[in-house]
Amino acid sequence: MDRLTDISYVKGVLSKHGFTFSKALGQNFLINPSVCPKMAELCGCGENTGAIEIGPGAGVLTNELAKKAYKVVAVELDKRLLPVLSETLCDHDNIKVISGDAMKLDLKRLIEEEFGNGDVVVCANLPYYITSPMIMKLLEEKLPISSLTVMVQKEAADRICAQPGTRESGAISAAVHYYSSPELLFKVSKGSFLPAPKVDSAVIKLNILKEPPVSLNDEKSFFRVVKAAFSQRRKTLSNSLSSGLSMPKSSAAELLAGAGIPANARAEEMTMEQFAKIADALTQA
Ligand code: SAM
Protein backbone atom coordinates (compact mmCIF):
# COMPACT_ATOMS: atom_id res chain seq x y z
CA MET A 1 0.00 0.00 0.00
CA ASP A 2 1.21 3.49 -0.82
CA ARG A 3 1.86 5.43 2.40
CA LEU A 4 -0.35 8.35 1.26
CA THR A 5 -3.43 6.14 1.44
CA ASP A 6 -2.31 4.63 4.75
CA ILE A 7 -4.66 6.47 7.06
CA SER A 8 -2.38 6.27 10.10
CA TYR A 9 0.58 7.68 8.10
CA VAL A 10 -1.55 10.57 6.74
CA LYS A 11 -3.04 11.35 10.15
CA GLY A 12 0.45 11.21 11.65
CA VAL A 13 1.99 13.66 9.15
CA LEU A 14 -0.96 16.03 9.42
CA SER A 15 -0.90 16.09 13.21
CA LYS A 16 2.91 16.44 13.27
CA HIS A 17 2.41 19.71 11.35
CA GLY A 18 -0.52 20.77 13.53
CA PHE A 19 -2.96 20.55 10.62
CA THR A 20 -6.73 20.46 11.21
CA PHE A 21 -9.25 20.12 8.36
CA SER A 22 -11.03 23.23 7.12
CA LYS A 23 -14.59 22.63 5.98
CA ALA A 24 -14.67 26.09 4.38
CA LEU A 25 -11.81 25.09 2.05
CA GLY A 26 -13.54 21.85 1.04
CA GLN A 27 -10.84 19.71 2.62
CA ASN A 28 -11.87 16.08 2.24
CA PHE A 29 -8.73 14.08 1.47
CA LEU A 30 -8.84 10.84 -0.50
CA ILE A 31 -7.86 7.73 1.45
CA ASN A 32 -9.29 5.02 -0.83
CA PRO A 33 -6.14 3.51 -2.42
CA SER A 34 -7.76 2.66 -5.75
CA VAL A 35 -9.05 6.13 -6.71
CA CYS A 36 -5.91 8.21 -7.40
CA PRO A 37 -4.07 5.62 -9.54
CA LYS A 38 -7.27 5.35 -11.64
CA MET A 39 -7.57 9.13 -11.99
CA ALA A 40 -3.89 9.43 -12.96
CA GLU A 41 -4.32 6.65 -15.52
CA LEU A 42 -7.52 8.01 -17.08
CA CYS A 43 -6.58 11.70 -17.17
CA GLY A 44 -4.11 11.05 -19.97
CA CYS A 45 -0.91 12.40 -18.44
CA GLY A 46 2.27 10.62 -19.49
CA GLU A 47 5.95 11.02 -20.25
CA ASN A 48 5.15 13.72 -22.80
CA THR A 49 2.15 15.24 -21.02
CA GLY A 50 2.32 17.46 -17.96
CA ALA A 51 -0.37 17.79 -15.31
CA ILE A 52 -1.84 20.67 -13.35
CA GLU A 53 -3.55 19.86 -10.08
CA ILE A 54 -5.80 22.22 -8.12
CA GLY A 55 -5.65 21.62 -4.36
CA PRO A 56 -3.11 18.84 -3.68
CA GLY A 57 -4.09 18.56 0.00
CA ALA A 58 -1.68 16.04 1.53
CA GLY A 59 -0.46 15.03 -1.96
CA VAL A 60 -2.18 11.68 -2.53
CA LEU A 61 -3.21 12.43 -6.13
CA THR A 62 -0.08 14.52 -6.79
CA ASN A 63 2.00 11.46 -5.92
CA GLU A 64 0.18 9.32 -8.52
CA LEU A 65 0.30 12.03 -11.18
CA ALA A 66 4.05 12.41 -10.64
CA LYS A 67 4.54 8.71 -11.38
CA LYS A 68 3.02 9.22 -14.85
CA ALA A 69 3.50 12.83 -15.96
CA TYR A 70 6.92 14.29 -16.74
CA LYS A 71 6.00 17.27 -14.56
CA VAL A 72 3.20 18.15 -12.14
CA VAL A 73 2.32 21.67 -11.05
CA ALA A 74 0.00 21.71 -8.04
CA VAL A 75 -1.69 24.88 -6.77
CA GLU A 76 -2.63 24.89 -3.07
CA LEU A 77 -4.40 27.74 -1.28
CA ASP A 78 -3.88 26.54 2.29
CA LYS A 79 -0.35 27.53 3.34
CA ARG A 80 -0.51 25.12 6.30
CA LEU A 81 -0.25 22.27 3.78
CA LEU A 82 3.06 23.42 2.26
CA PRO A 83 5.29 21.79 4.91
CA VAL A 84 3.09 18.68 4.77
CA LEU A 85 3.56 18.44 0.99
CA SER A 86 7.34 18.96 1.29
CA GLU A 87 7.41 15.88 3.48
CA THR A 88 4.90 13.64 1.68
CA LEU A 89 6.19 14.34 -1.84
CA CYS A 90 9.92 14.34 -1.06
CA ASP A 91 10.54 11.23 -3.21
CA HIS A 92 9.66 13.09 -6.45
CA ASP A 93 11.73 15.69 -8.28
CA ASN A 94 9.12 16.47 -10.95
CA ILE A 95 6.56 18.27 -8.76
CA LYS A 96 6.24 22.00 -8.26
CA VAL A 97 3.84 23.20 -5.58
CA ILE A 98 2.58 26.73 -6.05
CA SER A 99 1.08 28.53 -3.08
CA GLY A 100 -1.97 30.51 -4.19
CA ASP A 101 -5.65 30.72 -5.04
CA ALA A 102 -6.34 28.79 -8.25
CA MET A 103 -9.39 30.98 -8.86
CA LYS A 104 -7.19 34.08 -9.05
CA LEU A 105 -4.14 32.73 -10.87
CA ASP A 106 -3.30 33.62 -14.46
CA LEU A 107 -3.41 30.00 -15.59
CA LYS A 108 -2.50 30.73 -19.21
CA ARG A 109 0.74 32.35 -18.08
CA LEU A 110 1.41 29.58 -15.58
CA ILE A 111 1.05 26.93 -18.31
CA GLU A 112 3.30 28.85 -20.67
CA GLU A 113 5.98 29.32 -17.99
CA GLU A 114 5.85 25.79 -16.61
CA PHE A 115 5.10 23.68 -19.71
CA GLY A 116 5.94 25.87 -22.73
CA ASN A 117 4.03 24.48 -25.71
CA GLY A 118 3.90 20.94 -24.34
CA ASP A 119 0.74 18.90 -23.82
CA VAL A 120 -1.01 19.56 -20.52
CA VAL A 121 -4.02 18.09 -18.72
CA VAL A 122 -5.77 19.19 -15.53
CA CYS A 123 -6.48 16.55 -12.90
CA ALA A 124 -7.93 17.39 -9.49
CA ASN A 125 -10.17 16.48 -6.61
CA LEU A 126 -11.87 19.88 -6.58
CA PRO A 127 -12.91 21.65 -3.39
CA TYR A 128 -16.71 21.44 -3.61
CA TYR A 129 -17.30 25.13 -2.77
CA ILE A 130 -15.75 26.25 -6.08
CA THR A 131 -16.67 23.33 -8.37
CA SER A 132 -18.65 25.24 -11.00
CA PRO A 133 -16.67 28.53 -11.01
CA MET A 134 -13.39 26.60 -11.20
CA ILE A 135 -14.58 24.42 -14.08
CA MET A 136 -15.93 27.50 -15.89
CA LYS A 137 -12.67 29.40 -15.35
CA LEU A 138 -10.67 26.47 -16.76
CA LEU A 139 -12.97 26.27 -19.80
CA GLU A 140 -13.65 29.95 -20.50
CA GLU A 141 -9.99 30.95 -20.45
CA LYS A 142 -9.45 28.65 -23.45
CA LEU A 143 -6.28 27.27 -21.94
CA PRO A 144 -3.97 25.11 -24.05
CA ILE A 145 -5.06 21.90 -22.28
CA SER A 146 -6.60 18.77 -23.79
CA SER A 147 -8.81 17.67 -20.90
CA LEU A 148 -9.95 18.22 -17.32
CA THR A 149 -10.39 15.15 -15.15
CA VAL A 150 -12.01 16.23 -11.92
CA MET A 151 -13.68 14.73 -8.90
CA VAL A 152 -16.89 16.55 -7.96
CA GLN A 153 -19.97 15.76 -5.89
CA LYS A 154 -22.07 13.10 -7.65
CA GLU A 155 -25.04 15.42 -8.11
CA ALA A 156 -22.80 18.07 -9.70
CA ALA A 157 -21.29 15.39 -11.97
CA ASP A 158 -24.75 14.39 -13.20
CA ARG A 159 -25.70 18.01 -13.87
CA ILE A 160 -22.42 18.84 -15.62
CA CYS A 161 -22.55 15.77 -17.89
CA ALA A 162 -26.30 16.01 -18.67
CA GLN A 163 -27.00 16.56 -22.35
CA PRO A 164 -28.72 19.94 -22.94
CA GLY A 165 -32.36 19.25 -23.81
CA THR A 166 -32.77 16.64 -21.07
CA ARG A 167 -34.46 17.04 -17.67
CA GLU A 168 -31.21 16.84 -15.68
CA SER A 169 -29.58 19.66 -17.68
CA GLY A 170 -28.80 23.12 -16.30
CA ALA A 171 -26.81 26.21 -17.26
CA ILE A 172 -23.56 24.42 -16.41
CA SER A 173 -24.45 21.51 -18.79
CA ALA A 174 -24.87 23.87 -21.74
CA ALA A 175 -21.71 25.81 -20.87
CA VAL A 176 -19.64 22.65 -20.45
CA HIS A 177 -20.98 21.13 -23.70
CA TYR A 178 -20.01 24.31 -25.55
CA TYR A 179 -16.34 23.79 -24.71
CA SER A 180 -16.03 20.05 -24.19
CA SER A 181 -17.37 16.57 -24.51
CA PRO A 182 -17.99 15.44 -20.91
CA GLU A 183 -17.99 11.84 -19.67
CA LEU A 184 -18.69 10.35 -16.26
CA LEU A 185 -15.75 8.03 -15.52
CA PHE A 186 -16.61 6.43 -12.17
CA LYS A 187 -18.35 7.02 -8.85
CA VAL A 188 -16.55 7.38 -5.54
CA SER A 189 -18.31 6.65 -2.24
CA LYS A 190 -18.23 9.17 0.60
CA GLY A 191 -16.33 6.66 2.74
CA SER A 192 -13.30 7.14 0.44
CA PHE A 193 -12.47 10.48 2.11
CA LEU A 194 -11.05 11.78 5.37
CA PRO A 195 -13.17 13.30 6.82
CA ALA A 196 -16.14 11.66 5.04
CA PRO A 197 -18.42 14.22 3.36
CA LYS A 198 -22.23 13.88 3.46
CA VAL A 199 -22.59 12.86 -0.19
CA ASP A 200 -20.93 10.58 -2.74
CA SER A 201 -18.66 11.91 -5.50
CA ALA A 202 -17.80 11.06 -9.09
CA VAL A 203 -14.87 11.58 -11.42
CA ILE A 204 -15.70 13.22 -14.72
CA LYS A 205 -13.53 13.96 -17.73
CA LEU A 206 -14.15 16.97 -19.94
CA ASN A 207 -12.45 16.43 -23.29
CA ILE A 208 -11.81 19.88 -24.76
CA LEU A 209 -13.33 20.36 -28.23
CA LYS A 210 -11.24 21.91 -30.99
CA GLU A 211 -14.34 23.66 -32.33
CA PRO A 212 -17.57 24.49 -30.46
CA PRO A 213 -20.54 22.25 -31.39
CA VAL A 214 -22.61 25.26 -32.58
CA SER A 215 -21.50 28.31 -34.51
CA LEU A 216 -22.54 31.65 -33.04
CA ASN A 217 -22.56 35.27 -34.06
CA ASP A 218 -21.69 36.28 -30.52
CA GLU A 219 -20.50 33.92 -27.77
CA LYS A 220 -21.45 36.34 -24.99
CA SER A 221 -25.11 36.33 -26.09
CA PHE A 222 -25.13 32.52 -25.90
CA PHE A 223 -23.98 32.52 -22.27
CA ARG A 224 -26.35 35.39 -21.36
CA VAL A 225 -29.28 33.43 -22.83
CA VAL A 226 -28.32 30.16 -21.11
CA LYS A 227 -27.89 31.88 -17.74
CA ALA A 228 -31.18 33.77 -18.07
CA ALA A 229 -33.06 30.68 -19.28
CA PHE A 230 -32.07 28.64 -16.22
CA SER A 231 -32.37 31.51 -13.74
CA GLN A 232 -35.95 30.38 -13.07
CA ARG A 233 -35.94 26.85 -14.44
CA ARG A 234 -39.53 26.05 -13.47
CA LYS A 235 -40.92 29.00 -15.44
CA THR A 236 -41.55 29.14 -19.17
CA LEU A 237 -38.69 30.42 -21.32
CA SER A 238 -40.48 33.67 -22.18
CA ASN A 239 -40.81 34.44 -18.45
CA SER A 240 -37.28 33.47 -17.48
CA LEU A 241 -35.71 35.27 -20.47
CA SER A 242 -37.82 38.35 -19.78
CA SER A 243 -36.58 38.63 -16.18
CA GLY A 244 -33.07 37.25 -16.79
CA LEU A 245 -32.38 39.56 -19.75
CA SER A 246 -34.34 42.48 -18.23
CA MET A 247 -36.67 42.87 -21.21
CA PRO A 248 -40.49 43.09 -21.55
CA LYS A 249 -42.24 39.73 -21.86
CA SER A 250 -43.39 40.67 -25.37
CA SER A 251 -39.75 41.15 -26.48
CA ALA A 252 -38.78 37.79 -24.97
CA ALA A 253 -41.68 36.17 -26.85
CA GLU A 254 -40.50 37.85 -30.08
CA LEU A 255 -37.00 36.56 -29.50
CA LEU A 256 -38.31 33.02 -29.15
CA ALA A 257 -40.57 33.39 -32.18
CA GLY A 258 -37.57 34.62 -34.18
CA ALA A 259 -35.75 31.43 -33.19
CA GLY A 260 -38.78 29.25 -34.03
CA ILE A 261 -39.30 28.18 -30.40
CA PRO A 262 -42.69 28.10 -28.63
CA ALA A 263 -43.00 30.73 -25.86
CA ASN A 264 -44.11 28.10 -23.33
CA ALA A 265 -41.03 25.91 -23.84
CA ARG A 266 -38.73 25.41 -20.83
CA ALA A 267 -34.97 25.82 -20.50
CA GLU A 268 -34.38 22.12 -19.85
CA GLU A 269 -35.98 21.25 -23.23
CA MET A 270 -33.53 23.40 -25.21
CA THR A 271 -30.78 21.75 -27.23
CA MET A 272 -27.46 23.48 -27.91
CA GLU A 273 -28.72 24.38 -31.41
CA GLN A 274 -31.88 26.00 -29.99
CA PHE A 275 -29.90 28.01 -27.43
CA ALA A 276 -27.67 29.13 -30.32
CA LYS A 277 -30.71 30.25 -32.33
CA ILE A 278 -32.07 32.30 -29.41
CA ALA A 279 -28.61 33.81 -28.87
CA ASP A 280 -28.36 34.79 -32.54
CA ALA A 281 -31.86 36.32 -32.40
CA LEU A 282 -30.73 38.31 -29.32
CA THR A 283 -27.60 39.50 -31.10
CA GLN A 284 -29.67 40.68 -34.07
CA ALA A 285 -32.21 42.41 -31.81
N1 SAM B 1 -6.13 16.47 -3.69
C1 SAM B 1 -6.33 16.16 -2.29
C2 SAM B 1 -6.99 14.81 -2.16
O1 SAM B 1 -7.60 14.35 -3.15
O2 SAM B 1 -6.92 14.22 -1.09
C3 SAM B 1 -7.16 17.24 -1.60
C4 SAM B 1 -8.50 17.53 -2.21
S1 SAM B 1 -9.54 18.56 -1.20
C5 SAM B 1 -11.12 18.08 -1.82
C6 SAM B 1 -9.40 20.18 -1.94
C7 SAM B 1 -8.07 20.88 -1.78
O3 SAM B 1 -8.15 22.14 -2.45
C8 SAM B 1 -7.66 21.20 -0.36
O4 SAM B 1 -6.31 20.89 -0.17
C9 SAM B 1 -7.87 22.72 -0.23
O5 SAM B 1 -7.03 23.34 0.71
C10 SAM B 1 -7.56 23.16 -1.66
N2 SAM B 1 -8.18 24.43 -2.07
C11 SAM B 1 -9.35 24.97 -1.66
N3 SAM B 1 -9.60 26.11 -2.32
C12 SAM B 1 -8.57 26.30 -3.18
C13 SAM B 1 -8.25 27.31 -4.13
N4 SAM B 1 -9.07 28.36 -4.34
N5 SAM B 1 -7.11 27.21 -4.84
C14 SAM B 1 -6.26 26.16 -4.65
N6 SAM B 1 -6.51 25.17 -3.75
C15 SAM B 1 -7.65 25.23 -3.03
XYZ file of C-alpha atoms and ligand atoms in Angstrom:
312
model
C 0.000 0.000 0.000
C 1.209 3.492 -0.818
C 1.860 5.425 2.398
C -0.353 8.346 1.260
C -3.435 6.137 1.444
C -2.313 4.630 4.752
C -4.664 6.470 7.064
C -2.383 6.274 10.097
C 0.578 7.679 8.101
C -1.547 10.572 6.736
C -3.044 11.354 10.150
C 0.451 11.207 11.648
C 1.994 13.658 9.154
C -0.965 16.033 9.418
C -0.904 16.090 13.208
C 2.906 16.439 13.274
C 2.412 19.711 11.347
C -0.522 20.772 13.531
C -2.962 20.555 10.621
C -6.726 20.464 11.208
C -9.255 20.123 8.362
C -11.030 23.234 7.118
C -14.593 22.635 5.976
C -14.672 26.087 4.375
C -11.805 25.090 2.055
C -13.543 21.850 1.040
C -10.838 19.711 2.624
C -11.870 16.075 2.240
C -8.734 14.081 1.473
C -8.839 10.837 -0.502
C -7.862 7.730 1.447
C -9.286 5.018 -0.833
C -6.144 3.514 -2.418
C -7.764 2.658 -5.749
C -9.049 6.129 -6.710
C -5.912 8.206 -7.400
C -4.073 5.624 -9.543
C -7.270 5.350 -11.640
C -7.573 9.134 -11.993
C -3.891 9.433 -12.959
C -4.317 6.652 -15.521
C -7.518 8.006 -17.083
C -6.582 11.703 -17.166
C -4.108 11.051 -19.974
C -0.909 12.403 -18.437
C 2.273 10.623 -19.495
C 5.947 11.016 -20.245
C 5.153 13.724 -22.802
C 2.150 15.236 -21.022
C 2.322 17.460 -17.960
C -0.369 17.791 -15.314
C -1.845 20.666 -13.346
C -3.548 19.859 -10.080
C -5.796 22.217 -8.117
C -5.653 21.617 -4.363
C -3.109 18.840 -3.683
C -4.088 18.556 0.003
C -1.678 16.035 1.529
C -0.456 15.027 -1.960
C -2.180 11.685 -2.527
C -3.205 12.429 -6.130
C -0.082 14.520 -6.793
C 2.003 11.462 -5.922
C 0.176 9.318 -8.517
C 0.299 12.034 -11.181
C 4.052 12.414 -10.639
C 4.542 8.706 -11.380
C 3.017 9.217 -14.849
C 3.503 12.827 -15.963
C 6.925 14.293 -16.740
C 5.998 17.265 -14.555
C 3.198 18.151 -12.135
C 2.322 21.670 -11.051
C 0.003 21.711 -8.042
C -1.691 24.880 -6.766
C -2.626 24.886 -3.068
C -4.396 27.741 -1.280
C -3.878 26.543 2.292
C -0.351 27.528 3.338
C -0.514 25.116 6.295
C -0.249 22.268 3.780
C 3.059 23.419 2.261
C 5.295 21.789 4.911
C 3.091 18.681 4.771
C 3.556 18.441 0.990
C 7.337 18.958 1.289
C 7.412 15.882 3.476
C 4.905 13.640 1.681
C 6.193 14.335 -1.838
C 9.922 14.340 -1.056
C 10.535 11.229 -3.215
C 9.656 13.094 -6.446
C 11.733 15.691 -8.276
C 9.117 16.466 -10.950
C 6.561 18.274 -8.759
C 6.243 22.005 -8.257
C 3.842 23.201 -5.583
C 2.581 26.734 -6.047
C 1.076 28.533 -3.083
C -1.968 30.507 -4.194
C -5.650 30.717 -5.043
C -6.335 28.789 -8.252
C -9.391 30.981 -8.861
C -7.195 34.085 -9.053
C -4.139 32.731 -10.871
C -3.297 33.617 -14.455
C -3.408 29.997 -15.592
C -2.501 30.734 -19.211
C 0.743 32.345 -18.076
C 1.409 29.584 -15.583
C 1.045 26.930 -18.310
C 3.301 28.849 -20.674
C 5.979 29.320 -17.991
C 5.851 25.786 -16.614
C 5.096 23.684 -19.708
C 5.936 25.869 -22.732
C 4.031 24.483 -25.713
C 3.899 20.936 -24.336
C 0.745 18.895 -23.819
C -1.007 19.562 -20.520
C -4.017 18.093 -18.720
C -5.774 19.187 -15.529
C -6.484 16.549 -12.901
C -7.933 17.395 -9.490
C -10.171 16.484 -6.607
C -11.872 19.882 -6.583
C -12.914 21.650 -3.386
C -16.712 21.436 -3.608
C -17.304 25.127 -2.771
C -15.747 26.246 -6.083
C -16.670 23.326 -8.371
C -18.649 25.244 -10.999
C -16.674 28.532 -11.011
C -13.391 26.597 -11.196
C -14.578 24.421 -14.083
C -15.926 27.495 -15.889
C -12.667 29.398 -15.352
C -10.672 26.475 -16.761
C -12.972 26.270 -19.803
C -13.648 29.951 -20.497
C -9.992 30.949 -20.447
C -9.446 28.651 -23.452
C -6.281 27.272 -21.942
C -3.974 25.109 -24.049
C -5.064 21.902 -22.284
C -6.597 18.775 -23.787
C -8.812 17.667 -20.903
C -9.946 18.224 -17.321
C -10.392 15.154 -15.147
C -12.013 16.231 -11.919
C -13.684 14.734 -8.897
C -16.885 16.554 -7.956
C -19.969 15.756 -5.892
C -22.070 13.095 -7.648
C -25.040 15.418 -8.114
C -22.804 18.070 -9.703
C -21.290 15.395 -11.969
C -24.754 14.386 -13.200
C -25.704 18.010 -13.873
C -22.418 18.839 -15.620
C -22.547 15.770 -17.887
C -26.298 16.010 -18.675
C -27.000 16.562 -22.354
C -28.720 19.936 -22.939
C -32.359 19.253 -23.814
C -32.765 16.642 -21.068
C -34.460 17.042 -17.668
C -31.211 16.835 -15.679
C -29.582 19.661 -17.676
C -28.799 23.121 -16.303
C -26.811 26.210 -17.265
C -23.562 24.425 -16.410
C -24.450 21.511 -18.785
C -24.867 23.869 -21.739
C -21.709 25.813 -20.872
C -19.638 22.646 -20.449
C -20.982 21.132 -23.697
C -20.015 24.314 -25.551
C -16.338 23.790 -24.707
C -16.032 20.054 -24.194
C -17.368 16.568 -24.511
C -17.988 15.440 -20.911
C -17.992 11.845 -19.667
C -18.689 10.351 -16.265
C -15.749 8.031 -15.518
C -16.608 6.431 -12.167
C -18.352 7.021 -8.851
C -16.551 7.382 -5.542
C -18.310 6.647 -2.239
C -18.233 9.173 0.599
C -16.327 6.656 2.741
C -13.299 7.139 0.442
C -12.467 10.482 2.108
C -11.054 11.776 5.367
C -13.172 13.304 6.815
C -16.138 11.657 5.040
C -18.424 14.217 3.359
C -22.228 13.876 3.463
C -22.589 12.855 -0.187
C -20.925 10.582 -2.745
C -18.660 11.914 -5.495
C -17.804 11.059 -9.085
C -14.873 11.575 -11.418
C -15.703 13.220 -14.717
C -13.532 13.958 -17.732
C -14.151 16.972 -19.936
C -12.448 16.431 -23.288
C -11.809 19.877 -24.762
C -13.334 20.356 -28.230
C -11.241 21.911 -30.994
C -14.340 23.662 -32.335
C -17.567 24.492 -30.463
C -20.543 22.251 -31.387
C -22.607 25.257 -32.579
C -21.502 28.314 -34.509
C -22.540 31.650 -33.035
C -22.556 35.275 -34.065
C -21.687 36.277 -30.517
C -20.501 33.917 -27.772
C -21.448 36.343 -24.986
C -25.109 36.332 -26.087
C -25.134 32.524 -25.900
C -23.983 32.523 -22.275
C -26.351 35.385 -21.365
C -29.276 33.431 -22.830
C -28.321 30.159 -21.112
C -27.885 31.884 -17.742
C -31.184 33.767 -18.069
C -33.064 30.682 -19.285
C -32.068 28.645 -16.224
C -32.367 31.514 -13.741
C -35.949 30.376 -13.072
C -35.939 26.849 -14.439
C -39.534 26.052 -13.472
C -40.921 29.002 -15.444
C -41.550 29.138 -19.169
C -38.692 30.421 -21.321
C -40.478 33.669 -22.176
C -40.810 34.437 -18.447
C -37.276 33.474 -17.482
C -35.709 35.267 -20.473
C -37.821 38.345 -19.782
C -36.578 38.626 -16.181
C -33.072 37.246 -16.794
C -32.377 39.558 -19.749
C -34.344 42.477 -18.233
C -36.675 42.868 -21.215
C -40.494 43.087 -21.555
C -42.243 39.733 -21.864
C -43.391 40.665 -25.369
C -39.754 41.149 -26.479
C -38.784 37.790 -24.970
C -41.678 36.172 -26.846
C -40.504 37.853 -30.085
C -36.997 36.561 -29.500
C -38.309 33.023 -29.150
C -40.572 33.386 -32.181
C -37.575 34.616 -34.179
C -35.745 31.425 -33.195
C -38.781 29.248 -34.027
C -39.300 28.181 -30.402
C -42.694 28.099 -28.633
C -43.004 30.728 -25.858
C -44.109 28.104 -23.333
C -41.026 25.910 -23.843
C -38.732 25.414 -20.834
C -34.972 25.824 -20.502
C -34.379 22.117 -19.850
C -35.976 21.253 -23.228
C -33.531 23.403 -25.214
C -30.778 21.755 -27.231
C -27.457 23.485 -27.914
C -28.725 24.384 -31.413
C -31.876 25.996 -29.994
C -29.901 28.014 -27.433
C -27.668 29.126 -30.325
C -30.711 30.248 -32.330
C -32.071 32.299 -29.408
C -28.610 33.815 -28.869
C -28.360 34.793 -32.543
C -31.858 36.317 -32.398
C -30.730 38.309 -29.319
C -27.597 39.500 -31.100
C -29.670 40.678 -34.075
C -32.207 42.409 -31.806
N -6.131 16.472 -3.694
C -6.332 16.161 -2.293
C -6.993 14.808 -2.165
O -7.598 14.353 -3.153
O -6.919 14.218 -1.091
C -7.162 17.236 -1.596
C -8.497 17.531 -2.208
S -9.538 18.560 -1.197
C -11.120 18.075 -1.818
C -9.401 20.182 -1.943
C -8.066 20.876 -1.775
O -8.152 22.138 -2.451
C -7.659 21.198 -0.356
O -6.315 20.889 -0.165
C -7.871 22.720 -0.231
O -7.025 23.337 0.707
C -7.562 23.157 -1.658
N -8.176 24.434 -2.068
C -9.348 24.973 -1.656
N -9.595 26.115 -2.315
C -8.574 26.300 -3.182
C -8.254 27.313 -4.129
N -9.068 28.360 -4.337
N -7.106 27.210 -4.838
C -6.263 26.156 -4.648
N -6.512 25.169 -3.746
C -7.651 25.229 -3.035
